[in-house]
Coordinates of C-alpha atoms in Angstrom, one line a residue:
Chain A
M1 CA 108.8 167.2 122.3
N2 CA 111.9 165.1 121.8
Q3 CA 111.2 162.0 119.8
T4 CA 112.8 159.7 122.3
T5 CA 110.4 160.8 125.0
I6 CA 107.2 159.9 123.1
P7 CA 105.7 156.9 124.9
P8 CA 105.3 154.0 122.4
Y9 CA 101.5 154.0 122.6
L10 CA 101.5 157.6 121.1
D11 CA 103.7 156.6 118.2
P12 CA 101.8 157.7 115.1
S13 CA 102.1 154.2 113.5
S14 CA 100.8 152.4 116.7
V15 CA 97.2 151.5 117.1
G16 CA 97.6 153.0 120.6
I17 CA 95.8 151.9 123.7
V18 CA 93.5 149.0 122.9
R19 CA 90.9 147.2 125.0
P20 CA 89.9 143.6 124.5
Q21 CA 86.2 142.7 124.6
T22 CA 84.5 139.4 125.4
I23 CA 81.7 138.1 123.2
H24 CA 79.5 135.4 124.6
F25 CA 78.0 132.7 122.3
D26 CA 75.2 130.5 123.5
T27 CA 74.6 128.5 120.3
P28 CA 75.8 124.9 120.8
L29 CA 79.0 124.2 119.0
L30 CA 79.5 120.6 117.8
L31 CA 83.2 119.9 117.8
E32 CA 85.1 117.6 115.4
C33 CA 85.7 115.3 118.4
Q34 CA 81.9 114.9 118.6
R35 CA 81.6 116.7 121.9
T36 CA 79.5 119.8 122.2
L37 CA 80.3 123.2 123.8
H38 CA 76.9 124.6 124.8
E39 CA 78.2 128.0 125.2
F40 CA 81.6 129.8 124.9
D41 CA 83.3 133.1 125.1
L42 CA 85.6 134.7 122.5
V43 CA 87.9 137.5 123.5
I44 CA 88.7 139.8 120.6
E45 CA 90.5 143.0 119.9
T46 CA 89.8 145.3 116.9
Y47 CA 91.9 148.1 115.3
G48 CA 90.8 150.6 112.7
T49 CA 87.3 151.3 111.5
L50 CA 84.8 149.1 109.8
N51 CA 83.4 150.8 106.7
A52 CA 79.7 151.2 106.0
D53 CA 79.4 148.2 103.6
K54 CA 81.6 146.1 105.9
T55 CA 84.1 145.2 103.1
N56 CA 87.3 146.3 104.7
A57 CA 87.6 143.8 107.5
I58 CA 90.8 141.6 108.0
L59 CA 90.8 138.7 110.3
I60 CA 94.1 137.8 112.0
C61 CA 94.5 134.2 113.2
H62 CA 97.1 133.6 115.9
A63 CA 99.8 131.0 116.2
L64 CA 100.3 128.5 119.1
S65 CA 101.3 130.9 121.8
G66 CA 99.4 134.0 120.5
S67 CA 96.3 135.7 121.6
H68 CA 93.8 138.3 120.7
H69 CA 96.3 141.0 121.6
A70 CA 98.0 141.5 118.2
A71 CA 98.8 145.2 118.2
G72 CA 98.9 148.2 120.5
Y73 CA 99.2 148.5 124.2
H74 CA 96.8 147.7 127.1
S75 CA 97.8 150.7 129.2
K76 CA 100.0 153.8 129.2
T77 CA 102.5 151.9 131.3
D78 CA 102.5 148.8 129.1
T79 CA 105.9 148.5 127.5
K80 CA 105.3 145.4 125.4
P81 CA 102.9 145.7 122.4
G82 CA 100.7 143.0 120.9
W83 CA 102.5 140.1 119.2
W84 CA 102.2 141.4 115.6
D85 CA 102.5 145.1 116.4
K86 CA 105.3 145.3 113.8
L87 CA 102.9 144.5 111.0
I88 CA 99.6 146.0 112.2
G89 CA 99.2 149.8 112.5
K90 CA 98.8 153.0 110.6
G91 CA 100.8 152.7 107.4
K92 CA 102.1 149.2 108.3
A93 CA 101.7 146.0 106.3
I94 CA 98.2 145.6 107.6
D95 CA 97.2 149.2 107.5
T96 CA 94.7 150.2 110.2
G97 CA 94.2 153.5 108.4
Q98 CA 92.4 151.5 105.7
F99 CA 91.3 148.3 107.2
F100 CA 89.3 147.1 110.2
V101 CA 91.4 144.5 111.8
V102 CA 90.0 141.8 114.1
C103 CA 92.1 139.4 116.1
L104 CA 90.6 136.8 118.4
N105 CA 91.8 134.4 121.1
N106 CA 90.8 130.9 120.0
I107 CA 88.8 128.6 122.3
G108 CA 91.1 126.2 124.2
S109 CA 93.6 129.0 124.7
C110 CA 94.4 130.5 128.1
H111 CA 94.1 134.2 127.3
G112 CA 90.4 134.7 128.1
S113 CA 88.4 132.8 125.6
T114 CA 86.7 129.6 126.9
G115 CA 89.4 127.0 127.5
P116 CA 91.0 124.7 130.1
T117 CA 91.5 127.6 132.6
T118 CA 87.9 128.8 132.5
I119 CA 84.9 127.5 134.4
N120 CA 82.8 124.7 132.9
P121 CA 79.2 126.0 133.3
N122 CA 77.9 122.4 133.7
T123 CA 80.1 121.6 136.8
G124 CA 81.0 125.0 138.1
K125 CA 84.6 123.8 138.2
I126 CA 87.6 124.8 136.1
W127 CA 87.6 122.8 132.9
G128 CA 91.2 121.6 133.2
A129 CA 91.9 118.4 131.4
D130 CA 88.1 117.9 130.8
F131 CA 88.2 120.5 128.1
P132 CA 87.5 118.8 124.8
L133 CA 90.3 118.6 122.1
I134 CA 89.8 121.3 119.6
T135 CA 90.8 121.3 115.9
I136 CA 91.7 124.0 113.5
K137 CA 88.4 123.3 111.8
D138 CA 86.6 124.0 115.1
W139 CA 88.3 127.3 115.4
V140 CA 87.3 128.3 111.9
K141 CA 83.7 127.4 112.9
T142 CA 83.9 129.8 115.9
Q143 CA 85.5 132.5 113.7
V144 CA 82.5 132.2 111.3
M145 CA 80.2 132.7 114.3
L146 CA 82.2 135.8 115.2
S147 CA 82.0 137.0 111.6
D148 CA 78.2 136.7 111.8
Y149 CA 78.2 138.5 115.1
L150 CA 80.2 141.4 113.6
G151 CA 78.0 141.4 110.5
I152 CA 80.9 140.6 108.2
D153 CA 79.7 138.4 105.3
R154 CA 83.0 138.3 103.5
W155 CA 86.5 139.2 104.8
H156 CA 88.7 141.4 102.7
A157 CA 91.4 139.0 103.9
I158 CA 92.2 136.3 106.5
V159 CA 95.8 136.4 107.5
G160 CA 97.8 134.1 109.7
G161 CA 101.4 132.8 110.3
S162 CA 102.2 129.3 111.3
M163 CA 99.1 127.8 113.0
G164 CA 97.4 131.0 112.0
G165 CA 98.1 130.2 108.4
M166 CA 96.5 126.8 108.8
Q167 CA 93.3 128.5 110.0
A168 CA 93.4 130.8 106.9
L169 CA 93.8 127.7 104.7
Q170 CA 91.0 125.9 106.5
W171 CA 88.8 128.9 106.0
S172 CA 89.5 128.9 102.2
V173 CA 88.1 125.4 101.8
D174 CA 85.4 125.4 104.5
F175 CA 83.8 128.7 103.7
P176 CA 85.3 129.7 100.3
E177 CA 82.7 132.4 99.6
R178 CA 83.4 134.3 102.9
L179 CA 86.9 135.5 102.2
A180 CA 88.4 137.5 99.2
R181 CA 92.0 136.9 100.1
A182 CA 94.0 134.5 102.2
V183 CA 97.6 135.2 103.4
I184 CA 99.2 132.0 104.6
I185 CA 102.6 132.7 106.1
A186 CA 105.3 130.1 107.3
S187 CA 102.7 127.4 107.3
T188 CA 102.1 124.0 105.9
P189 CA 99.2 121.9 104.4
K190 CA 99.7 119.5 107.3
I191 CA 102.6 119.0 109.7
S192 CA 105.3 116.4 109.2
A193 CA 106.1 113.3 111.2
Q194 CA 109.2 115.2 112.6
N195 CA 106.9 118.0 113.8
I196 CA 104.5 115.6 115.4
A197 CA 107.6 114.1 117.1
F198 CA 108.7 117.5 118.5
N199 CA 105.1 118.1 119.7
E200 CA 105.1 114.7 121.4
V201 CA 108.3 115.4 123.3
A202 CA 106.8 118.7 124.4
R203 CA 103.7 116.9 125.6
Q204 CA 105.5 114.2 127.4
S205 CA 107.6 116.7 129.3
I206 CA 104.3 118.2 130.5
L207 CA 102.4 115.0 131.1
S208 CA 105.3 113.5 133.1
D209 CA 105.7 116.6 135.4
A210 CA 104.9 115.6 139.0
D211 CA 102.8 118.8 139.3
F212 CA 100.6 117.9 136.4
Y213 CA 98.0 116.0 138.5
G214 CA 96.3 114.5 135.4
G215 CA 95.6 118.1 134.2
R216 CA 93.8 119.1 137.4
Y217 CA 96.8 121.1 138.7
L218 CA 94.9 124.4 139.2
E219 CA 92.7 122.7 141.7
Q220 CA 95.9 121.8 143.6
D221 CA 96.9 125.4 143.4
T222 CA 100.0 124.6 141.4
Y223 CA 101.1 124.1 137.7
P224 CA 103.6 121.9 135.9
R225 CA 106.3 124.6 135.7
R226 CA 109.2 122.4 134.7
G227 CA 107.2 120.5 132.1
V228 CA 105.9 123.6 130.3
M229 CA 109.4 125.1 130.6
L230 CA 111.0 122.1 128.9
A231 CA 108.3 122.1 126.2
R232 CA 108.9 125.7 125.4
M233 CA 112.7 125.4 125.4
L234 CA 112.4 122.6 122.8
G235 CA 109.9 124.6 120.8
H236 CA 112.1 127.7 120.9
I237 CA 115.0 125.8 119.5
T238 CA 113.0 124.7 116.6
Y239 CA 111.6 128.1 115.8
I240 CA 115.0 129.7 115.3
T241 CA 118.1 128.8 113.5
E242 CA 121.7 127.8 114.3
D243 CA 122.9 131.0 112.7
A244 CA 120.5 133.2 114.8
M245 CA 121.6 131.4 118.0
K246 CA 125.2 131.7 117.0
A247 CA 124.8 135.4 116.3
K248 CA 123.0 136.0 119.6
F249 CA 125.0 133.8 122.0
G250 CA 127.7 131.8 120.2
R251 CA 129.3 129.6 122.8
D252 CA 129.7 132.5 125.2
L253 CA 130.0 131.5 128.9
K254 CA 128.3 133.5 131.6
S255 CA 131.3 133.5 133.9
G256 CA 134.0 133.3 131.2
K257 CA 135.2 129.8 132.3
F258 CA 134.0 126.2 132.5
M259 CA 132.4 125.4 135.8
Y260 CA 132.2 121.6 135.4
G261 CA 128.7 121.4 136.6
Y262 CA 125.1 121.4 135.5
D263 CA 124.1 125.0 136.3
E264 CA 123.7 127.6 133.6
E265 CA 127.1 128.0 132.0
F266 CA 126.6 128.9 128.4
Q267 CA 124.6 132.1 127.6
V268 CA 122.3 130.1 125.4
E269 CA 121.3 127.8 128.3
S270 CA 120.5 130.8 130.5
Y271 CA 118.4 132.4 127.7
L272 CA 116.4 129.2 127.1
R273 CA 115.8 128.7 130.8
Y274 CA 114.7 132.3 131.2
Q275 CA 112.4 132.1 128.2
G276 CA 111.0 128.7 129.3
E277 CA 110.5 129.9 132.9
R278 CA 108.7 133.1 131.8
F279 CA 106.5 131.1 129.4
S280 CA 105.5 128.6 132.0
K281 CA 104.2 131.3 134.2
N282 CA 102.0 132.8 131.5
F283 CA 100.9 129.8 129.5
D284 CA 98.6 127.0 130.6
A285 CA 99.9 123.5 130.3
N286 CA 96.5 122.0 129.2
T287 CA 96.4 124.7 126.5
Y288 CA 99.8 123.7 125.3
L289 CA 98.8 120.1 125.1
L290 CA 95.6 121.0 123.2
M291 CA 97.2 123.4 120.8
T292 CA 100.0 120.9 119.8
K293 CA 97.3 118.2 119.2
A294 CA 95.4 120.7 117.0
L295 CA 98.6 121.1 115.0
D296 CA 99.0 117.3 114.7
Y297 CA 95.4 116.7 113.7
F298 CA 95.4 119.5 111.1
D299 CA 94.5 118.1 107.6
P300 CA 92.2 120.2 105.5
T301 CA 91.9 117.3 102.9
R302 CA 90.1 115.1 105.4
Y303 CA 86.6 115.8 104.2
Y304 CA 87.3 116.9 100.7
S305 CA 89.5 114.3 99.0
D306 CA 89.0 110.8 97.7
D307 CA 90.3 107.9 99.8
D308 CA 93.6 106.3 98.7
V309 CA 95.0 109.2 96.8
D310 CA 98.5 110.6 97.5
D311 CA 99.0 113.7 99.6
A312 CA 99.5 116.0 96.6
T313 CA 96.4 114.8 94.9
A314 CA 94.3 115.1 98.1
L315 CA 95.5 118.7 98.5
K316 CA 94.7 119.4 94.9
Q317 CA 91.2 118.0 95.2
T318 CA 90.6 120.0 98.4
L319 CA 91.9 123.3 97.2
A320 CA 89.7 123.0 94.1
R321 CA 87.0 124.4 96.4
T322 CA 88.7 127.7 97.1
Q323 CA 87.5 131.0 95.7
C324 CA 89.9 133.5 97.1
Q325 CA 93.1 135.1 96.0
F326 CA 96.1 133.6 97.8
L327 CA 99.4 135.0 99.0
I328 CA 101.7 132.2 100.3
V329 CA 104.8 133.3 102.1
S330 CA 107.7 131.2 103.4
F331 CA 111.1 132.0 104.9
T332 CA 114.4 130.6 103.5
T333 CA 115.7 129.6 107.0
D334 CA 112.4 128.1 108.4
W335 CA 113.1 124.5 109.0
R336 CA 110.1 123.8 111.2
F337 CA 107.6 124.6 108.3
S338 CA 110.1 124.8 105.4
P339 CA 109.6 126.6 102.1
E340 CA 108.9 123.3 100.5
R341 CA 105.7 123.0 102.5
S342 CA 104.5 126.4 101.4
A343 CA 105.4 125.3 97.8
E344 CA 103.1 122.3 98.2
I345 CA 100.2 124.6 98.9
T346 CA 101.2 126.9 96.0
D347 CA 101.5 123.9 93.6
A348 CA 98.1 122.5 94.6
L349 CA 96.6 125.9 93.9
I350 CA 98.4 126.2 90.5
A351 CA 97.2 122.7 89.6
N352 CA 93.7 124.0 90.1
Q353 CA 94.6 127.2 88.2
K354 CA 93.7 129.2 91.2
P355 CA 94.9 132.8 91.7
V356 CA 98.0 132.6 93.9
S357 CA 101.3 134.4 94.5
Y358 CA 104.2 132.9 96.3
V359 CA 107.2 134.5 97.8
N360 CA 110.1 132.9 99.7
I361 CA 111.6 135.6 101.9
D362 CA 115.3 135.6 102.7
A363 CA 115.5 136.0 106.4
P364 CA 117.9 134.7 109.1
H365 CA 115.4 134.2 111.9
G366 CA 113.9 130.7 111.0
H367 CA 110.3 130.0 111.7
D368 CA 110.0 133.1 113.9
S369 CA 110.7 135.3 110.9
F370 CA 107.0 135.9 110.4
L371 CA 107.0 138.0 113.5
F372 CA 109.7 140.4 112.2
D373 CA 109.2 143.5 110.0
I374 CA 111.5 142.4 107.2
P375 CA 111.0 145.1 104.5
R376 CA 110.4 142.7 101.6
Y377 CA 107.9 140.7 103.7
V378 CA 106.1 143.9 104.8
H379 CA 105.9 145.2 101.3
A380 CA 104.6 141.9 99.8
I381 CA 101.8 141.7 102.3
K382 CA 100.9 145.4 102.0
G383 CA 101.0 145.3 98.2
F384 CA 98.8 142.1 98.2
L385 CA 96.2 143.5 100.6
N386 CA 95.9 146.7 98.6
A387 CA 96.0 145.1 95.1
P388 CA 92.8 145.0 93.0
L389 CA 91.1 141.6 92.6
I390 CA 91.2 140.9 89.0
L391 CA 89.2 137.7 89.0
K392 CA 85.7 137.2 90.2
P393 CA 85.5 135.1 93.4
T394 CA 84.3 131.9 91.7
Q395 CA 86.5 132.2 88.7
N396 CA 89.5 130.0 88.1
L397 CA 92.4 131.2 85.9
Chain B
M1 CA 105.7 148.7 77.4
N2 CA 108.8 148.1 75.4
I3 CA 108.8 147.0 71.8
D4 CA 109.2 143.3 72.3
H5 CA 106.3 143.4 74.7
Q6 CA 104.2 145.1 72.1
L7 CA 105.1 142.5 69.5
A8 CA 104.6 139.6 72.0
Q9 CA 101.0 140.7 72.7
K10 CA 100.3 140.5 68.9
W11 CA 100.7 136.8 69.1
I12 CA 98.7 136.2 72.3
K13 CA 95.1 135.3 71.8
K14 CA 92.4 137.1 73.8
N15 CA 91.1 135.3 76.9
S16 CA 93.9 132.8 76.7
K17 CA 96.2 131.4 79.5
V18 CA 99.7 132.8 79.7
L19 CA 102.8 132.0 81.7
D20 CA 105.3 134.8 81.7
L21 CA 108.8 133.7 82.6
G22 CA 110.9 136.4 84.1
C23 CA 107.9 138.7 84.2
G24 CA 109.7 141.6 85.7
D25 CA 107.4 144.1 87.3
G26 CA 104.5 142.5 85.5
A27 CA 103.8 145.3 83.0
L28 CA 103.1 142.9 80.1
L29 CA 101.0 140.5 82.2
E30 CA 99.0 143.4 83.6
H31 CA 98.4 144.8 80.1
L32 CA 97.3 141.4 78.8
Q33 CA 95.1 140.8 81.8
K34 CA 93.4 144.2 81.6
Y35 CA 92.9 144.6 77.9
H36 CA 92.9 141.1 76.5
G37 CA 91.2 139.1 79.2
V38 CA 94.3 137.0 79.6
T39 CA 94.9 135.1 82.8
G40 CA 98.0 133.4 84.1
Y41 CA 101.1 133.5 86.3
G42 CA 104.3 135.3 86.2
L43 CA 107.6 133.8 87.4
E44 CA 110.2 136.2 88.7
L45 CA 113.2 136.2 91.0
D46 CA 113.9 139.9 91.6
E47 CA 112.3 140.8 94.9
H48 CA 111.6 144.4 94.0
N49 CA 109.9 143.3 90.7
I50 CA 107.9 140.6 92.6
N51 CA 106.5 143.0 95.0
Q52 CA 105.6 145.5 92.3
A53 CA 103.8 142.8 90.3
I54 CA 101.9 141.5 93.3
S55 CA 100.7 145.0 94.2
R56 CA 99.3 145.1 90.6
G57 CA 97.0 142.2 91.5
L58 CA 99.0 139.7 89.4
N59 CA 99.7 136.1 90.3
I60 CA 103.5 135.9 90.8
I61 CA 105.5 132.9 91.8
E62 CA 109.0 133.4 93.1
Q63 CA 111.0 130.9 91.1
D64 CA 114.4 130.5 89.5
L65 CA 113.9 129.6 85.8
N66 CA 116.9 127.3 86.1
D67 CA 114.7 125.0 88.3
G68 CA 112.5 124.3 85.2
L69 CA 108.8 124.4 85.0
G70 CA 108.0 121.2 86.8
R71 CA 105.3 122.7 88.9
F72 CA 103.2 123.4 85.8
A73 CA 101.2 120.6 84.2
D74 CA 101.6 119.6 80.5
G75 CA 99.6 121.9 78.2
S76 CA 98.2 124.0 81.1
F77 CA 98.8 127.3 79.2
D78 CA 98.1 128.6 75.7
T79 CA 101.3 130.6 75.5
V80 CA 104.5 130.9 77.5
V81 CA 106.4 134.2 77.1
M82 CA 110.0 134.7 78.0
T83 CA 111.4 138.2 77.2
R84 CA 115.1 138.7 77.3
A85 CA 115.8 135.9 79.8
L86 CA 116.8 132.9 77.5
Q87 CA 120.5 134.1 77.4
A88 CA 120.6 134.2 81.2
V89 CA 119.5 130.6 82.0
K90 CA 121.8 127.7 82.6
N91 CA 120.2 125.3 80.1
P92 CA 118.3 127.3 77.4
K93 CA 117.6 124.2 75.4
N94 CA 115.9 122.3 78.2
L95 CA 113.9 125.4 79.2
L96 CA 112.7 125.9 75.6
L97 CA 111.5 122.3 75.5
D98 CA 109.9 122.7 78.9
M99 CA 108.1 125.8 77.7
L100 CA 106.6 123.9 74.8
R101 CA 105.6 121.1 77.2
V102 CA 103.4 123.4 79.4
A103 CA 102.0 125.4 76.4
N104 CA 101.4 124.9 72.8
E105 CA 103.2 128.1 71.8
G106 CA 106.0 130.2 73.0
I107 CA 107.3 133.7 72.5
V108 CA 111.0 134.2 73.1
T109 CA 113.0 137.4 72.8
F110 CA 116.8 137.7 73.3
P111 CA 119.6 140.1 72.4
N112 CA 121.3 139.2 69.1
F113 CA 125.0 138.8 69.6
A114 CA 125.6 139.0 65.9
Y115 CA 124.3 142.6 65.8
W116 CA 126.8 144.7 63.7
Q117 CA 127.7 147.0 66.6
N118 CA 128.7 144.0 68.7
R119 CA 130.8 142.6 65.8
V120 CA 132.5 146.0 65.4
Y121 CA 133.1 146.3 69.1
L122 CA 134.7 142.9 69.4
G123 CA 136.5 143.2 66.0
L124 CA 138.1 146.6 66.6
K125 CA 138.4 146.8 70.4
G126 CA 139.1 143.1 71.0
I127 CA 136.9 143.1 74.1
M128 CA 133.5 141.7 74.9
P129 CA 130.8 144.1 73.6
I130 CA 128.8 146.3 75.9
S131 CA 125.6 148.0 74.6
K132 CA 122.1 149.0 75.7
T133 CA 120.8 145.4 75.2
I134 CA 123.8 143.7 76.7
P135 CA 124.9 146.2 79.3
H136 CA 127.2 144.2 81.6
E137 CA 130.9 143.5 81.7
W138 CA 131.9 140.0 80.8
Y139 CA 132.7 139.1 84.4
N140 CA 129.5 140.2 86.0
T141 CA 127.0 139.5 83.3
P142 CA 123.9 137.4 84.0
N143 CA 124.0 136.6 80.2
I144 CA 125.8 133.3 80.1
H145 CA 124.4 132.0 76.9
L146 CA 124.5 134.8 74.3
C147 CA 123.6 133.7 70.8
T148 CA 122.6 134.9 67.4
F149 CA 119.5 134.6 65.3
K150 CA 121.3 131.8 63.3
D151 CA 122.3 130.0 66.4
F152 CA 118.7 130.1 67.8
E153 CA 117.3 128.8 64.5
R154 CA 119.7 126.0 64.4
L155 CA 118.7 125.0 68.0
C156 CA 115.1 125.0 67.0
A157 CA 115.7 122.9 63.9
D158 CA 117.7 120.4 65.8
N159 CA 115.0 120.0 68.5
D160 CA 111.9 119.9 66.4
I161 CA 110.8 123.3 67.4
K162 CA 108.7 125.1 64.7
I163 CA 109.3 128.8 64.1
L164 CA 105.9 130.3 63.4
D165 CA 107.1 133.9 63.1
A166 CA 110.1 136.0 63.8
V167 CA 110.6 139.7 64.1
A168 CA 114.0 141.4 64.2
I169 CA 114.0 144.8 65.9
N170 CA 116.5 147.4 66.5
D171 CA 115.8 148.7 70.0
D172 CA 119.0 150.7 70.0
S173 CA 118.2 152.7 67.0
H174 CA 117.4 156.4 66.8
L175 CA 115.8 156.1 63.4
P176 CA 112.0 156.1 63.0
S177 CA 111.0 152.6 63.8
K178 CA 109.0 152.0 60.6
L179 CA 112.0 152.9 58.4
M180 CA 114.3 150.8 60.7
Q181 CA 112.0 147.8 60.4
K182 CA 112.3 147.9 56.6
V183 CA 116.1 148.1 56.7
V184 CA 116.5 145.5 59.4
K185 CA 114.4 143.0 57.3
Y186 CA 117.2 142.7 54.7
A187 CA 119.9 141.4 57.1
P188 CA 118.4 140.8 60.5
N189 CA 121.3 138.8 61.9
L190 CA 123.5 141.8 61.2
L191 CA 121.2 144.8 61.7
A192 CA 118.9 143.8 64.6
D193 CA 119.9 143.9 68.2
V194 CA 116.8 142.1 69.6
A195 CA 115.1 139.0 68.2
I196 CA 111.5 138.0 68.8
Y197 CA 110.5 134.5 67.9
H198 CA 107.1 132.9 68.0
I199 CA 107.6 129.2 68.3
A200 CA 105.5 126.0 68.6
K201 CA 106.0 122.3 68.9
G202 CA 107.3 120.8 65.7

């Protein structure tokens, strides 16, 4: 058979056709906001095979717009693979020939796990804006419940980019004995005021949309299309770089001349509108609000550091709890979560003499770089996940 | 492991903490970690070396030595090792002092520019020497601060750095190493192409 005619799901490095599964939990979950979810569903996908002693499992945590669908295809006609297909598969950075890979959809999301678009069992109505605000710490709690369900006492590694990296970091301090390695990519120990500002603009664009209806838009059989679109357009600009935009669109005009109006004139405008429009159809507005708040609230030092200490000291005190081997990865052109933020995590670990490696990958794609299969990045992760652990879990350097 | 690695490990105590500056592919650190119970970090800039060292299970921090060792606390290591990198940094004096801030002892190796072959090369040909230990052309060399044994010892004396031990080796030689060691001892500045110094705070 000619190579070009092989359907993508049959590519030997692909995990192929995958099927999500839903796991129901009926143990009450007390959230950080002090509200309780009495029951909830998690949608997960798994790739590869769990070994007999359950020591080869890797948990993938998703970023803001991600889901449980990290690799492979949902059907033979599916043309778009999971969001991290470039890194997960046979022989890839996260090698499904060796590891049992689990990816879940976090609660509060809109891809099947319990969230604003699912039914509140107490009222029989869609949760909508009544869905409680969720934190990164809450997600980690649900992921621990998932670990217990799967019988995995200790993950070979927990891996995540951006908001996924925050979950991996939170794991390392909340449940230090339950992971051997953490891979924290394009992330930050907490987000900056500038990032909170971007999130606030995104939220305001949604909240001020006439079709938002106080978050009860689904009951009105509508959704705040323009608000979500604007939020995504803004987000998109911050995830990439001027160089990447210049390379892709420059100042190219659609019709080749100025039209002196407010329609799409430049290619970049048309691209952003298209991306925003598509996103608004597939992503729930309440989820966007909730996820950006989870980003804003993220602060792993909250329960583990003394009052009145500076940020660096608080992080150092917090990371003293960790017992895993870390790989911290940043990208040179990421200005949303800059390399300096990754260096802060690295330095706090070094200050505790914890086992850590740090790489700053030269890549032109900005924050979004973590989704690309940049050779050096792929090799670093692959090498790290396969490397022997020299120190015992509780040992500092 | 090359000869300066072998010598460096002689001065590193078992179960001690080591920082390896310009650790390359991590061969020395891995050896020390496996057989001497040593723990620590390696700093490296070359991406291929970094990945190799990470896949060996080592703790590797991507960092330019020219940025100094500010991320490491005073006295947080027993020994800082720097093999064949001193001549390539922008401010060797500051880095040496920084090394002895983060650790009590340091091990430094560098190519000896006063090696007789270099002298002959420059003297006869009138162009910058090229050899196994300094293999680049003058215009593309990373070695911007080449020095001699005498130069290094003067730097140490001027900056209150104690020389605990020094070994001059000839890495370029085809003679049996024991015989070579004996010969080199008589006039290291002339006969050795690589210097290995064990230093401490004065």
